[in-house]
Amino acid sequence: MKLTNLNLATMSGGYGLIPNAALVIEGDKILFAGPASEAPAGDAINCYGTLVTPGLIDCHTHLVYGGNRAAEFEQRLNGASYAEIAKAGGGIMSTVRATRAASEAELLHSALKRLDTLMAEGVTTIEVKSGYGLDVDTELKMFRVARQLQKLRPATLKTSFLGAHTFPAEFKENHQAYVDIVCNQALPQAHAQGLVDAVDAFCEGIAFSLEETEQVFKAARALNLPVKLHAEQLSNLGGAKLAARYKALSVDHIEYLDEEGVDSIQSSGTVAVLLPGAFYYLREKQPPPVAALRSRGVLIAIATDLNPGSSPVHSLLTTLNMACVLFGLTPEEALLGVTANAARALGLKDRGQIKAGLKADLAFWTVESPGDLAYPLGLNPIAAIMQDGKFSKAFT
Ligand code: NIG
Ligand code: FE
């Protein structure tokens, strides 16, 4: 299939713009991407001068969960902190109770709506974490829902095991017993059932210590699974440094990452994933060290962190805007953060740019330049979406 009359943002070396371009798609791959004048001859579909980017990649979400935490939003606006609510048994634990109580069909139904909302903005690859089960059965249930979603929609779903999200109430006095369940039961069982693509943890004062996180990383290594980490979100524990030692794919949040931490993730080639939605909702004051990340050439990705507590954000385009306004990223950096660099954060080499040989996951936009994608709020300028070489949303 040949497509003409389009402007490509290849996301190779910045925007990597190619005006008056053509694409040739064969099967699920890009066969040619370049100036129309150099394209192989043949009948072509007119794309009306649309801008084409790689399909967007949301590399950090908690898409599957039960319940609703709007009441906590009110509590926080009345002065309670996220950590205080968590210590009082709310926060993540509140969602754990609701997720345990929910049937698989209920979880699937609510997650599907969220997935469709993300996909409507040209998102073609989405990471989904477990971590609201915190017992073997419910963690497996969450993964089964993620795999069901994969069957129902064309987007690629990558799963991360987040059994080490927080300590469930029943293990409040015996953390090690819970870490043992995570490392010796939940993770190996989920892995044996082919449900896990990567292993994550929440390393924080209110969650897992460095030592506990390392036990989870060792269990992941024993199964040959890549790791990532919620690190340095509310304080600086040195989680990023630990993650770098385990060659983590990404460290996420990282508002409190210091220079030493930046150096260590630079040497391990770990991607810095910024989550402006959580920063916005928790009304944090300390932004991540963007200047230091830039000056060391650390790859920066951006994600919604879609979850019911700290980031009920269902729009990757909104997240692009937040990354620019709140963290000072340029629109070009932000767009790299949801394409080329987000692919790296998931360890995916076959997508995130528009290049011959890569997967034909593409988003077609009715905007003049890629910078327009990060500028307005609440506008969805999508014209068409191609997934695996097929239009999942056709031009209308
Ligand atoms: O990425 N930081 C920890 N985990 C999630 C929040 C989960 C929740 O509050 O339910 C996050 O922000
Ligand atoms: Fe998260």
mmCIF file of C-alpha atoms and ligand atoms in Angstrom:
data_model
loop_
_atom_site.group_PDB
_atom_site.id
_atom_site.type_symbol
_atom_site.label_atom_id
_atom_site.label_comp_id
_atom_site.label_asym_id
_atom_site.label_seq_id
_atom_site.Cartn_x
_atom_site.Cartn_y
_atom_site.Cartn_z
ATOM 1 C CA MET A 1 0.000 0.000 0.000
ATOM 2 C CA LYS A 2 1.342 3.397 -0.983
ATOM 3 C CA LEU A 3 0.343 6.638 0.780
ATOM 4 C CA THR A 4 1.115 10.114 -0.574
ATOM 5 C CA ASN A 5 0.530 13.773 0.158
ATOM 6 C CA LEU A 6 1.757 13.644 3.698
ATOM 7 C CA ASN A 7 4.312 15.300 5.955
ATOM 8 C CA LEU A 8 6.368 12.934 8.033
ATOM 9 C CA ALA A 9 7.659 13.558 11.541
ATOM 10 C CA THR A 10 9.949 10.530 11.548
ATOM 11 C CA MET A 11 11.238 11.243 15.100
ATOM 12 C CA SER A 12 14.695 10.265 13.967
ATOM 13 C CA GLY A 13 17.125 13.038 15.015
ATOM 14 C CA GLY A 14 14.519 15.330 16.594
ATOM 15 C CA TYR A 15 11.296 15.727 14.634
ATOM 16 C CA GLY A 16 13.092 14.432 11.531
ATOM 17 C CA LEU A 17 10.630 16.227 9.262
ATOM 18 C CA ILE A 18 10.132 15.158 5.644
ATOM 19 C CA PRO A 19 7.644 17.394 3.788
ATOM 20 C CA ASN A 20 5.859 16.179 0.608
ATOM 21 C CA ALA A 21 6.526 12.608 1.616
ATOM 22 C CA ALA A 22 5.238 9.177 0.714
ATOM 23 C CA LEU A 23 5.042 5.908 2.596
ATOM 24 C CA VAL A 24 4.930 2.372 1.305
ATOM 25 C CA ILE A 25 3.571 -0.239 3.696
ATOM 26 C CA GLU A 26 3.987 -3.961 3.167
ATOM 27 C CA GLY A 27 2.269 -6.303 5.562
ATOM 28 C CA ASP A 28 2.728 -4.832 9.035
ATOM 29 C CA LYS A 29 5.981 -2.994 8.178
ATOM 30 C CA ILE A 30 7.140 0.245 6.646
ATOM 31 C CA LEU A 31 8.889 -0.530 3.370
ATOM 32 C CA PHE A 32 9.627 3.049 2.293
ATOM 33 C CA ALA A 33 9.442 6.413 4.088
ATOM 34 C CA GLY A 34 10.831 9.463 2.309
ATOM 35 C CA PRO A 35 10.291 12.250 -0.201
ATOM 36 C CA ALA A 36 7.463 11.489 -2.651
ATOM 37 C CA SER A 37 9.878 12.169 -5.512
ATOM 38 C CA GLU A 38 11.981 9.151 -4.464
ATOM 39 C CA ALA A 39 9.104 6.769 -3.773
ATOM 40 C CA PRO A 40 8.532 3.652 -5.881
ATOM 41 C CA ALA A 41 5.845 4.186 -8.531
ATOM 42 C CA GLY A 42 2.309 2.871 -8.087
ATOM 43 C CA ASP A 43 -1.263 3.804 -7.154
ATOM 44 C CA ALA A 44 -1.423 5.741 -3.933
ATOM 45 C CA ILE A 45 -3.912 6.755 -1.271
ATOM 46 C CA ASN A 46 -4.124 10.541 -0.886
ATOM 47 C CA CYS A 47 -3.579 11.530 2.754
ATOM 48 C CA TYR A 48 -4.718 15.136 2.344
ATOM 49 C CA GLY A 49 -1.477 16.730 3.510
ATOM 50 C CA THR A 50 -1.777 15.297 7.008
ATOM 51 C CA LEU A 51 1.133 15.159 9.416
ATOM 52 C CA VAL A 52 2.190 11.603 10.239
ATOM 53 C CA THR A 53 3.940 10.607 13.447
ATOM 54 C CA PRO A 54 4.766 7.170 14.771
ATOM 55 C CA GLY A 55 1.804 5.719 16.684
ATOM 56 C CA LEU A 56 2.081 7.157 20.198
ATOM 57 C CA ILE A 57 3.423 5.013 23.035
ATOM 58 C CA ASP A 58 2.196 5.345 26.627
ATOM 59 C CA CYS A 59 5.017 3.599 28.487
ATOM 60 C CA HIS A 60 3.652 3.803 32.073
ATOM 61 C CA THR A 61 0.024 3.127 33.009
ATOM 62 C CA HIS A 62 -1.971 1.392 35.712
ATOM 63 C CA LEU A 63 -4.858 0.831 33.294
ATOM 64 C CA VAL A 64 -6.528 -2.104 35.076
ATOM 65 C CA TYR A 65 -8.115 -1.382 38.461
ATOM 66 C CA GLY A 66 -11.359 -1.431 40.395
ATOM 67 C CA GLY A 67 -13.085 1.327 42.342
ATOM 68 C CA ASN A 68 -12.823 5.088 42.370
ATOM 69 C CA ARG A 69 -10.790 7.501 44.506
ATOM 70 C CA ALA A 70 -12.458 10.843 43.816
ATOM 71 C CA ALA A 71 -13.060 11.201 47.567
ATOM 72 C CA GLU A 72 -9.280 11.263 48.122
ATOM 73 C CA PHE A 73 -9.007 14.116 45.660
ATOM 74 C CA GLU A 74 -11.333 16.062 47.937
ATOM 75 C CA GLN A 75 -9.357 15.030 51.025
ATOM 76 C CA ARG A 76 -6.125 16.234 49.433
ATOM 77 C CA LEU A 77 -7.700 19.531 48.456
ATOM 78 C CA ASN A 78 -8.745 19.852 52.091
ATOM 79 C CA GLY A 79 -5.126 19.514 53.173
ATOM 80 C CA ALA A 80 -4.347 15.783 53.559
ATOM 81 C CA SER A 81 -1.194 14.589 51.787
ATOM 82 C CA TYR A 82 -0.903 11.558 49.461
ATOM 83 C CA ALA A 83 1.435 9.888 51.979
ATOM 84 C CA GLU A 84 -0.908 10.570 54.924
ATOM 85 C CA ILE A 85 -3.865 9.056 53.060
ATOM 86 C CA ALA A 86 -1.737 6.007 52.207
ATOM 87 C CA LYS A 87 -0.628 5.576 55.850
ATOM 88 C CA ALA A 88 -4.262 5.700 56.977
ATOM 89 C CA GLY A 89 -5.089 2.708 54.748
ATOM 90 C CA GLY A 90 -6.372 4.670 51.757
ATOM 91 C CA GLY A 91 -4.435 5.367 48.577
ATOM 92 C CA ILE A 92 -3.139 2.315 46.754
ATOM 93 C CA MET A 93 -4.694 0.005 49.399
ATOM 94 C CA SER A 94 -8.124 1.430 48.716
ATOM 95 C CA THR A 95 -7.781 0.444 45.061
ATOM 96 C CA VAL A 96 -6.410 -2.951 46.110
ATOM 97 C CA ARG A 97 -9.579 -3.683 48.079
ATOM 98 C CA ALA A 98 -11.778 -2.657 45.146
ATOM 99 C CA THR A 99 -9.689 -4.622 42.634
ATOM 100 C CA ARG A 100 -9.786 -7.773 44.749
ATOM 101 C CA ALA A 101 -13.574 -7.451 45.020
ATOM 102 C CA ALA A 102 -14.122 -6.842 41.290
ATOM 103 C CA SER A 103 -14.863 -9.663 38.851
ATOM 104 C CA GLU A 104 -12.649 -10.167 35.832
ATOM 105 C CA ALA A 105 -15.530 -9.001 33.608
ATOM 106 C CA GLU A 106 -15.915 -5.784 35.609
ATOM 107 C CA LEU A 107 -12.209 -5.036 35.435
ATOM 108 C CA LEU A 108 -12.200 -5.742 31.704
ATOM 109 C CA HIS A 109 -15.174 -3.484 31.071
ATOM 110 C CA SER A 110 -13.719 -0.473 32.900
ATOM 111 C CA ALA A 111 -10.202 -0.940 31.508
ATOM 112 C CA LEU A 112 -11.522 -1.249 27.964
ATOM 113 C CA LYS A 113 -13.131 2.189 28.190
ATOM 114 C CA ARG A 114 -9.845 3.700 29.366
ATOM 115 C CA LEU A 115 -7.934 1.898 26.651
ATOM 116 C CA ASP A 116 -10.316 3.180 23.973
ATOM 117 C CA THR A 117 -9.907 6.718 25.284
ATOM 118 C CA LEU A 118 -6.110 6.480 25.009
ATOM 119 C CA MET A 119 -6.259 4.819 21.577
ATOM 120 C CA ALA A 120 -8.577 7.542 20.217
ATOM 121 C CA GLU A 121 -5.589 9.897 20.439
ATOM 122 C CA GLY A 122 -3.350 7.741 18.284
ATOM 123 C CA VAL A 123 -1.815 5.612 21.050
ATOM 124 C CA THR A 124 -0.823 2.272 19.533
ATOM 125 C CA THR A 125 1.376 0.777 22.287
ATOM 126 C CA ILE A 126 0.508 0.840 25.991
ATOM 127 C CA GLU A 127 2.261 -0.507 29.048
ATOM 128 C CA VAL A 128 -0.030 -1.903 31.758
ATOM 129 C CA LYS A 129 1.046 -2.714 35.307
ATOM 130 C CA SER A 130 -0.347 -5.119 37.862
ATOM 131 C CA GLY A 131 0.029 -4.036 41.488
ATOM 132 C CA TYR A 132 -3.536 -3.522 42.707
ATOM 133 C CA GLY A 133 -3.910 -7.160 43.667
ATOM 134 C CA LEU A 134 -1.011 -7.698 46.068
ATOM 135 C CA ASP A 135 -1.965 -11.340 46.427
ATOM 136 C CA VAL A 136 -1.178 -14.079 43.954
ATOM 137 C CA ASP A 137 -4.725 -14.570 42.677
ATOM 138 C CA THR A 138 -5.558 -10.921 42.128
ATOM 139 C CA GLU A 139 -2.205 -10.116 40.492
ATOM 140 C CA LEU A 140 -2.858 -12.978 38.053
ATOM 141 C CA LYS A 141 -6.412 -11.718 37.529
ATOM 142 C CA MET A 142 -5.114 -8.262 36.556
ATOM 143 C CA PHE A 143 -2.709 -9.788 34.038
ATOM 144 C CA ARG A 144 -5.435 -11.944 32.529
ATOM 145 C CA VAL A 145 -7.487 -8.787 32.022
ATOM 146 C CA ALA A 146 -4.523 -7.156 30.270
ATOM 147 C CA ARG A 147 -4.161 -10.158 27.961
ATOM 148 C CA GLN A 148 -7.930 -10.073 27.262
ATOM 149 C CA LEU A 149 -7.623 -6.408 26.318
ATOM 150 C CA GLN A 150 -4.885 -7.401 23.902
ATOM 151 C CA LYS A 151 -7.282 -9.793 22.185
ATOM 152 C CA LEU A 152 -10.040 -7.194 21.921
ATOM 153 C CA ARG A 153 -8.058 -4.263 20.534
ATOM 154 C CA PRO A 154 -5.274 -3.873 17.965
ATOM 155 C CA ALA A 155 -2.959 -1.807 20.195
ATOM 156 C CA THR A 156 0.091 -3.591 21.641
ATOM 157 C CA LEU A 157 -0.138 -4.049 25.419
ATOM 158 C CA LYS A 158 3.086 -4.674 27.344
ATOM 159 C CA THR A 159 2.717 -5.884 30.920
ATOM 160 C CA SER A 160 4.804 -5.065 33.978
ATOM 161 C CA PHE A 161 4.584 -7.009 37.225
ATOM 162 C CA LEU A 162 4.191 -4.541 40.124
ATOM 163 C CA GLY A 163 3.568 -6.885 43.037
ATOM 164 C CA ALA A 164 5.924 -4.612 44.987
ATOM 165 C CA HIS A 165 3.589 -1.609 44.778
ATOM 166 C CA THR A 166 2.842 -1.339 48.488
ATOM 167 C CA PHE A 167 2.573 -3.664 51.489
ATOM 168 C CA PRO A 168 -0.920 -5.119 51.819
ATOM 169 C CA ALA A 169 -2.581 -4.517 55.206
ATOM 170 C CA GLU A 170 -2.259 -8.188 56.168
ATOM 171 C CA PHE A 171 1.571 -7.890 55.971
ATOM 172 C CA LYS A 172 1.920 -4.514 57.679
ATOM 173 C CA GLU A 173 3.920 -6.059 60.514
ATOM 174 C CA ASN A 174 5.846 -8.567 58.397
ATOM 175 C CA HIS A 175 7.261 -6.967 55.293
ATOM 176 C CA GLN A 176 9.728 -9.729 54.559
ATOM 177 C CA ALA A 177 6.968 -12.333 54.371
ATOM 178 C CA TYR A 178 5.291 -10.258 51.662
ATOM 179 C CA VAL A 179 8.541 -9.717 49.730
ATOM 180 C CA ASP A 180 8.969 -13.504 49.811
ATOM 181 C CA ILE A 181 5.507 -14.010 48.306
ATOM 182 C CA VAL A 182 6.268 -11.472 45.575
ATOM 183 C CA CYS A 183 9.642 -13.036 44.721
ATOM 184 C CA ASN A 184 8.894 -16.721 45.215
ATOM 185 C CA GLN A 185 5.223 -17.064 44.305
ATOM 186 C CA ALA A 186 3.469 -14.195 42.535
ATOM 187 C CA LEU A 187 6.217 -13.271 40.074
ATOM 188 C CA PRO A 188 7.310 -16.827 39.156
ATOM 189 C CA GLN A 189 3.684 -17.931 38.686
ATOM 190 C CA ALA A 190 2.754 -14.944 36.540
ATOM 191 C CA HIS A 191 5.936 -15.462 34.521
ATOM 192 C CA ALA A 192 5.299 -19.172 34.085
ATOM 193 C CA GLN A 193 1.898 -18.322 32.614
ATOM 194 C CA GLY A 194 3.539 -15.999 30.099
ATOM 195 C CA LEU A 195 1.931 -12.915 31.597
ATOM 196 C CA VAL A 196 4.957 -10.731 32.411
ATOM 197 C CA ASP A 197 7.061 -8.593 30.073
ATOM 198 C CA ALA A 198 8.961 -6.611 32.756
ATOM 199 C CA VAL A 199 9.195 -6.177 36.528
ATOM 200 C CA ASP A 200 8.548 -2.901 38.345
ATOM 201 C CA ALA A 201 8.508 -1.797 42.009
ATOM 202 C CA PHE A 202 7.682 1.328 44.029
ATOM 203 C CA CYS A 203 10.830 2.277 45.956
ATOM 204 C CA GLU A 204 9.811 4.923 48.479
ATOM 205 C CA GLY A 205 9.517 5.662 52.209
ATOM 206 C CA ILE A 206 5.830 4.687 52.117
ATOM 207 C CA ALA A 207 6.511 1.607 49.979
ATOM 208 C CA PHE A 208 9.571 -0.641 49.391
ATOM 209 C CA SER A 209 13.043 0.065 50.784
ATOM 210 C CA LEU A 210 16.192 -0.230 48.681
ATOM 211 C CA GLU A 211 16.949 -3.656 50.164
ATOM 212 C CA GLU A 212 13.448 -4.941 49.499
ATOM 213 C CA THR A 213 13.490 -3.533 45.968
ATOM 214 C CA GLU A 214 16.786 -5.285 45.295
ATOM 215 C CA GLN A 215 15.290 -8.633 46.295
ATOM 216 C CA VAL A 216 12.577 -8.086 43.668
ATOM 217 C CA PHE A 217 15.204 -7.166 41.070
ATOM 218 C CA LYS A 218 17.150 -10.338 41.875
ATOM 219 C CA ALA A 219 14.009 -12.414 41.385
ATOM 220 C CA ALA A 220 13.451 -10.684 38.030
ATOM 221 C CA ARG A 221 17.036 -11.340 36.986
ATOM 222 C CA ALA A 222 16.687 -15.020 37.854
ATOM 223 C CA LEU A 223 13.796 -15.182 35.364
ATOM 224 C CA ASN A 224 15.653 -13.100 32.790
ATOM 225 C CA LEU A 225 13.082 -10.316 32.947
ATOM 226 C CA PRO A 226 14.021 -6.637 32.497
ATOM 227 C CA VAL A 227 13.323 -4.247 35.385
ATOM 228 C CA LYS A 228 12.052 -0.700 35.807
ATOM 229 C CA LEU A 229 11.344 1.352 38.914
ATOM 230 C CA HIS A 230 9.040 3.981 40.431
ATOM 231 C CA ALA A 231 11.911 5.939 41.968
ATOM 232 C CA GLU A 232 12.614 9.234 43.686
ATOM 233 C CA GLN A 233 8.985 10.384 43.448
ATOM 234 C CA LEU A 234 8.478 11.804 46.942
ATOM 235 C CA SER A 235 12.024 11.617 48.322
ATOM 236 C CA ASN A 236 15.531 10.556 47.288
ATOM 237 C CA LEU A 237 16.245 6.997 48.449
ATOM 238 C CA GLY A 238 18.767 6.168 45.729
ATOM 239 C CA GLY A 239 16.395 3.875 43.865
ATOM 240 C CA ALA A 240 17.582 5.080 40.469
ATOM 241 C CA LYS A 241 21.169 4.121 41.289
ATOM 242 C CA LEU A 242 20.055 0.653 42.287
ATOM 243 C CA ALA A 243 17.947 0.373 39.119
ATOM 244 C CA ALA A 244 20.968 1.406 37.034
ATOM 245 C CA ARG A 245 22.995 -1.436 38.573
ATOM 246 C CA TYR A 246 20.335 -3.822 37.267
ATOM 247 C CA LYS A 247 20.426 -2.143 33.818
ATOM 248 C CA ALA A 248 16.822 -1.005 34.240
ATOM 249 C CA LEU A 249 14.850 -0.103 31.127
ATOM 250 C CA SER A 250 13.531 2.990 32.881
ATOM 251 C CA VAL A 251 13.255 4.914 36.129
ATOM 252 C CA ASP A 252 9.943 6.690 36.468
ATOM 253 C CA HIS A 253 8.771 9.871 38.277
ATOM 254 C CA ILE A 254 12.308 10.922 39.509
ATOM 255 C CA GLU A 255 11.409 14.390 40.778
ATOM 256 C CA TYR A 256 13.989 13.969 43.567
ATOM 257 C CA LEU A 257 16.753 12.419 41.433
ATOM 258 C CA ASP A 258 20.146 14.007 42.229
ATOM 259 C CA GLU A 259 23.213 14.500 39.997
ATOM 260 C CA GLU A 260 24.743 11.222 41.073
ATOM 261 C CA GLY A 261 21.519 9.456 40.140
ATOM 262 C CA VAL A 262 21.495 11.171 36.752
ATOM 263 C CA ASP A 263 25.082 9.993 36.152
ATOM 264 C CA SER A 264 24.258 6.418 37.053
ATOM 265 C CA ILE A 265 21.234 6.139 34.735
ATOM 266 C CA GLN A 266 23.261 7.792 32.019
ATOM 267 C CA SER A 267 25.907 5.073 32.214
ATOM 268 C CA SER A 268 23.363 2.254 32.267
ATOM 269 C CA GLY A 269 21.408 3.638 29.296
ATOM 270 C CA THR A 270 18.257 3.744 31.429
ATOM 271 C CA VAL A 271 15.424 5.957 30.138
ATOM 272 C CA ALA A 272 14.097 8.722 32.430
ATOM 273 C CA VAL A 273 10.290 8.524 32.353
ATOM 274 C CA LEU A 274 8.619 11.744 33.491
ATOM 275 C CA LEU A 275 5.038 11.609 34.751
ATOM 276 C CA PRO A 276 3.682 15.155 34.828
ATOM 277 C CA GLY A 277 0.126 13.950 35.564
ATOM 278 C CA ALA A 278 1.116 12.719 39.031
ATOM 279 C CA PHE A 279 3.144 15.886 39.648
ATOM 280 C CA TYR A 280 0.111 17.964 38.684
ATOM 281 C CA TYR A 281 -2.451 16.049 40.741
ATOM 282 C CA LEU A 282 -0.272 15.834 43.857
ATOM 283 C CA ARG A 283 0.595 19.512 43.451
ATOM 284 C CA GLU A 284 4.279 18.696 43.847
ATOM 285 C CA LYS A 285 6.748 21.530 44.089
ATOM 286 C CA GLN A 286 9.978 19.881 42.948
ATOM 287 C CA PRO A 287 10.214 19.249 39.201
ATOM 288 C CA PRO A 288 12.496 16.472 37.860
ATOM 289 C CA PRO A 289 16.088 17.480 36.993
ATOM 290 C CA VAL A 290 15.430 18.109 33.309
ATOM 291 C CA ALA A 291 18.509 20.297 32.722
ATOM 292 C CA ALA A 292 20.849 17.647 34.173
ATOM 293 C CA LEU A 293 19.163 14.858 32.188
ATOM 294 C CA ARG A 294 19.557 16.908 29.026
ATOM 295 C CA SER A 295 23.161 17.830 29.615
ATOM 296 C CA ARG A 296 24.110 14.157 30.201
ATOM 297 C CA GLY A 297 22.134 13.069 27.147
ATOM 298 C CA VAL A 298 19.788 10.803 29.114
ATOM 299 C CA LEU A 299 16.795 9.757 26.996
ATOM 300 C CA ILE A 300 13.581 11.279 28.352
ATOM 301 C CA ALA A 301 10.157 9.669 27.910
ATOM 302 C CA ILE A 302 6.745 10.867 29.084
ATOM 303 C CA ALA A 303 3.692 8.874 30.101
ATOM 304 C CA THR A 304 0.211 9.382 31.522
ATOM 305 C CA ASP A 305 0.758 7.180 34.621
ATOM 306 C CA LEU A 306 -3.003 6.617 34.230
ATOM 307 C CA ASN A 307 -4.142 5.410 37.669
ATOM 308 C CA PRO A 308 -7.064 6.037 40.026
ATOM 309 C CA GLY A 309 -5.085 7.948 42.668
ATOM 310 C CA SER A 310 -2.164 10.137 41.709
ATOM 311 C CA SER A 311 -2.859 10.531 37.989
ATOM 312 C CA PRO A 312 -6.375 9.965 36.644
ATOM 313 C CA VAL A 313 -5.100 11.214 33.282
ATOM 314 C CA HIS A 314 -6.598 9.561 30.198
ATOM 315 C CA SER A 315 -4.880 11.643 27.544
ATOM 316 C CA LEU A 316 -1.329 11.363 26.279
ATOM 317 C CA LEU A 317 -1.747 14.623 24.337
ATOM 318 C CA THR A 318 -2.608 16.414 27.584
ATOM 319 C CA THR A 319 0.483 14.829 29.114
ATOM 320 C CA LEU A 320 2.616 16.260 26.279
ATOM 321 C CA ASN A 321 1.336 19.694 27.135
ATOM 322 C CA MET A 322 1.916 19.194 30.878
ATOM 323 C CA ALA A 323 5.503 18.073 30.254
ATOM 324 C CA CYS A 324 6.136 21.355 28.418
ATOM 325 C CA VAL A 325 4.299 23.691 30.792
ATOM 326 C CA LEU A 326 5.217 22.044 34.118
ATOM 327 C CA PHE A 327 8.681 20.585 33.358
ATOM 328 C CA GLY A 328 9.911 22.928 30.640
ATOM 329 C CA LEU A 329 10.382 20.301 27.947
ATOM 330 C CA THR A 330 10.308 21.574 24.395
ATOM 331 C CA PRO A 331 7.425 20.229 22.262
ATOM 332 C CA GLU A 332 10.053 18.299 20.285
ATOM 333 C CA GLU A 333 11.429 16.651 23.443
ATOM 334 C CA ALA A 334 7.886 15.903 24.584
ATOM 335 C CA LEU A 335 6.979 14.232 21.292
ATOM 336 C CA LEU A 336 10.211 12.203 21.331
ATOM 337 C CA GLY A 337 9.093 11.188 24.834
ATOM 338 C CA VAL A 338 5.934 9.516 23.556
ATOM 339 C CA THR A 339 7.505 7.947 20.457
ATOM 340 C CA ALA A 340 11.187 7.039 20.019
ATOM 341 C CA ASN A 341 12.165 7.299 23.691
ATOM 342 C CA ALA A 342 8.997 5.661 25.006
ATOM 343 C CA ALA A 343 9.790 2.662 22.794
ATOM 344 C CA ARG A 344 13.231 2.475 24.428
ATOM 345 C CA ALA A 345 11.625 2.644 27.882
ATOM 346 C CA LEU A 346 9.771 -0.551 26.953
ATOM 347 C CA GLY A 347 12.795 -2.191 25.354
ATOM 348 C CA LEU A 348 11.086 -2.116 21.934
ATOM 349 C CA LYS A 349 13.363 -1.632 18.940
ATOM 350 C CA ASP A 350 10.738 -2.153 16.231
ATOM 351 C CA ARG A 351 8.730 1.070 16.694
ATOM 352 C CA GLY A 352 8.733 4.681 17.824
ATOM 353 C CA GLN A 353 10.150 6.119 14.593
ATOM 354 C CA ILE A 354 9.055 6.172 10.963
ATOM 355 C CA LYS A 355 11.717 4.224 9.109
ATOM 356 C CA ALA A 356 11.905 1.424 6.592
ATOM 357 C CA GLY A 357 11.841 -1.908 8.416
ATOM 358 C CA LEU A 358 9.932 -0.697 11.463
ATOM 359 C CA LYS A 359 6.376 -1.581 12.418
ATOM 360 C CA ALA A 360 3.707 0.372 10.520
ATOM 361 C CA ASP A 361 2.051 1.914 13.598
ATOM 362 C CA LEU A 362 1.219 5.460 12.533
ATOM 363 C CA ALA A 363 -0.900 8.415 13.625
ATOM 364 C CA PHE A 364 -2.189 10.913 11.027
ATOM 365 C CA TRP A 365 -2.954 14.410 12.318
ATOM 366 C CA THR A 366 -4.751 17.460 10.954
ATOM 367 C CA VAL A 367 -2.081 19.851 12.240
ATOM 368 C CA GLU A 368 0.523 21.850 10.381
ATOM 369 C CA SER A 369 3.547 21.052 12.497
ATOM 370 C CA PRO A 370 4.359 18.494 15.200
ATOM 371 C CA GLY A 371 4.714 21.262 17.802
ATOM 372 C CA ASP A 372 0.960 21.831 17.475
ATOM 373 C CA LEU A 373 0.345 18.475 19.164
ATOM 374 C CA ALA A 374 1.683 19.737 22.502
ATOM 375 C CA TYR A 375 0.065 23.165 22.370
ATOM 376 C CA PRO A 376 -3.722 23.064 22.806
ATOM 377 C CA LEU A 377 -5.567 21.312 25.624
ATOM 378 C CA GLY A 378 -8.686 19.252 25.044
ATOM 379 C CA LEU A 379 -8.386 19.110 21.275
ATOM 380 C CA ASN A 380 -7.858 15.819 19.457
ATOM 381 C CA PRO A 381 -6.645 16.513 15.917
ATOM 382 C CA ILE A 382 -6.412 12.846 14.912
ATOM 383 C CA ALA A 383 -7.316 12.125 11.264
ATOM 384 C CA ALA A 384 -6.533 8.406 10.955
ATOM 385 C CA ILE A 385 -4.653 5.658 12.788
ATOM 386 C CA MET A 386 -2.726 2.755 11.297
ATOM 387 C CA GLN A 387 -1.823 -0.230 13.422
ATOM 388 C CA ASP A 388 0.297 -3.110 12.118
ATOM 389 C CA GLY A 389 -0.110 -1.829 8.555
ATOM 390 C CA LYS A 390 -3.928 -1.612 8.690
ATOM 391 C CA PHE A 391 -6.111 1.437 9.226
ATOM 392 C CA SER A 392 -7.743 0.959 12.634
ATOM 393 C CA LYS A 393 -9.293 4.396 12.173
ATOM 394 C CA ALA A 394 -9.852 5.410 8.564
ATOM 395 C CA PHE A 395 -9.825 8.951 7.153
ATOM 396 C CA THR A 396 -13.350 10.338 7.402
HETATM 397 O O1 NIG B 1 2.792 5.787 39.660
HETATM 398 N N1 NIG B 1 3.787 5.898 42.761
HETATM 399 C C1 NIG B 1 3.170 4.867 42.911
HETATM 400 N N2 NIG B 1 2.226 4.353 42.147
HETATM 401 C C2 NIG B 1 1.343 5.075 41.314
HETATM 402 C C3 NIG B 1 0.188 5.607 42.085
HETATM 403 C C4 NIG B 1 -0.771 4.584 42.406
HETATM 404 C C5 NIG B 1 -1.967 5.035 43.155
HETATM 405 O O2 NIG B 1 -1.979 6.073 43.843
HETATM 406 O O3 NIG B 1 -2.929 4.275 43.058
HETATM 407 C C6 NIG B 1 2.044 6.147 40.544
HETATM 408 O O4 NIG B 1 1.888 7.352 40.767
HETATM 409 FE FE FE B 2 2.944 4.573 38.328
#
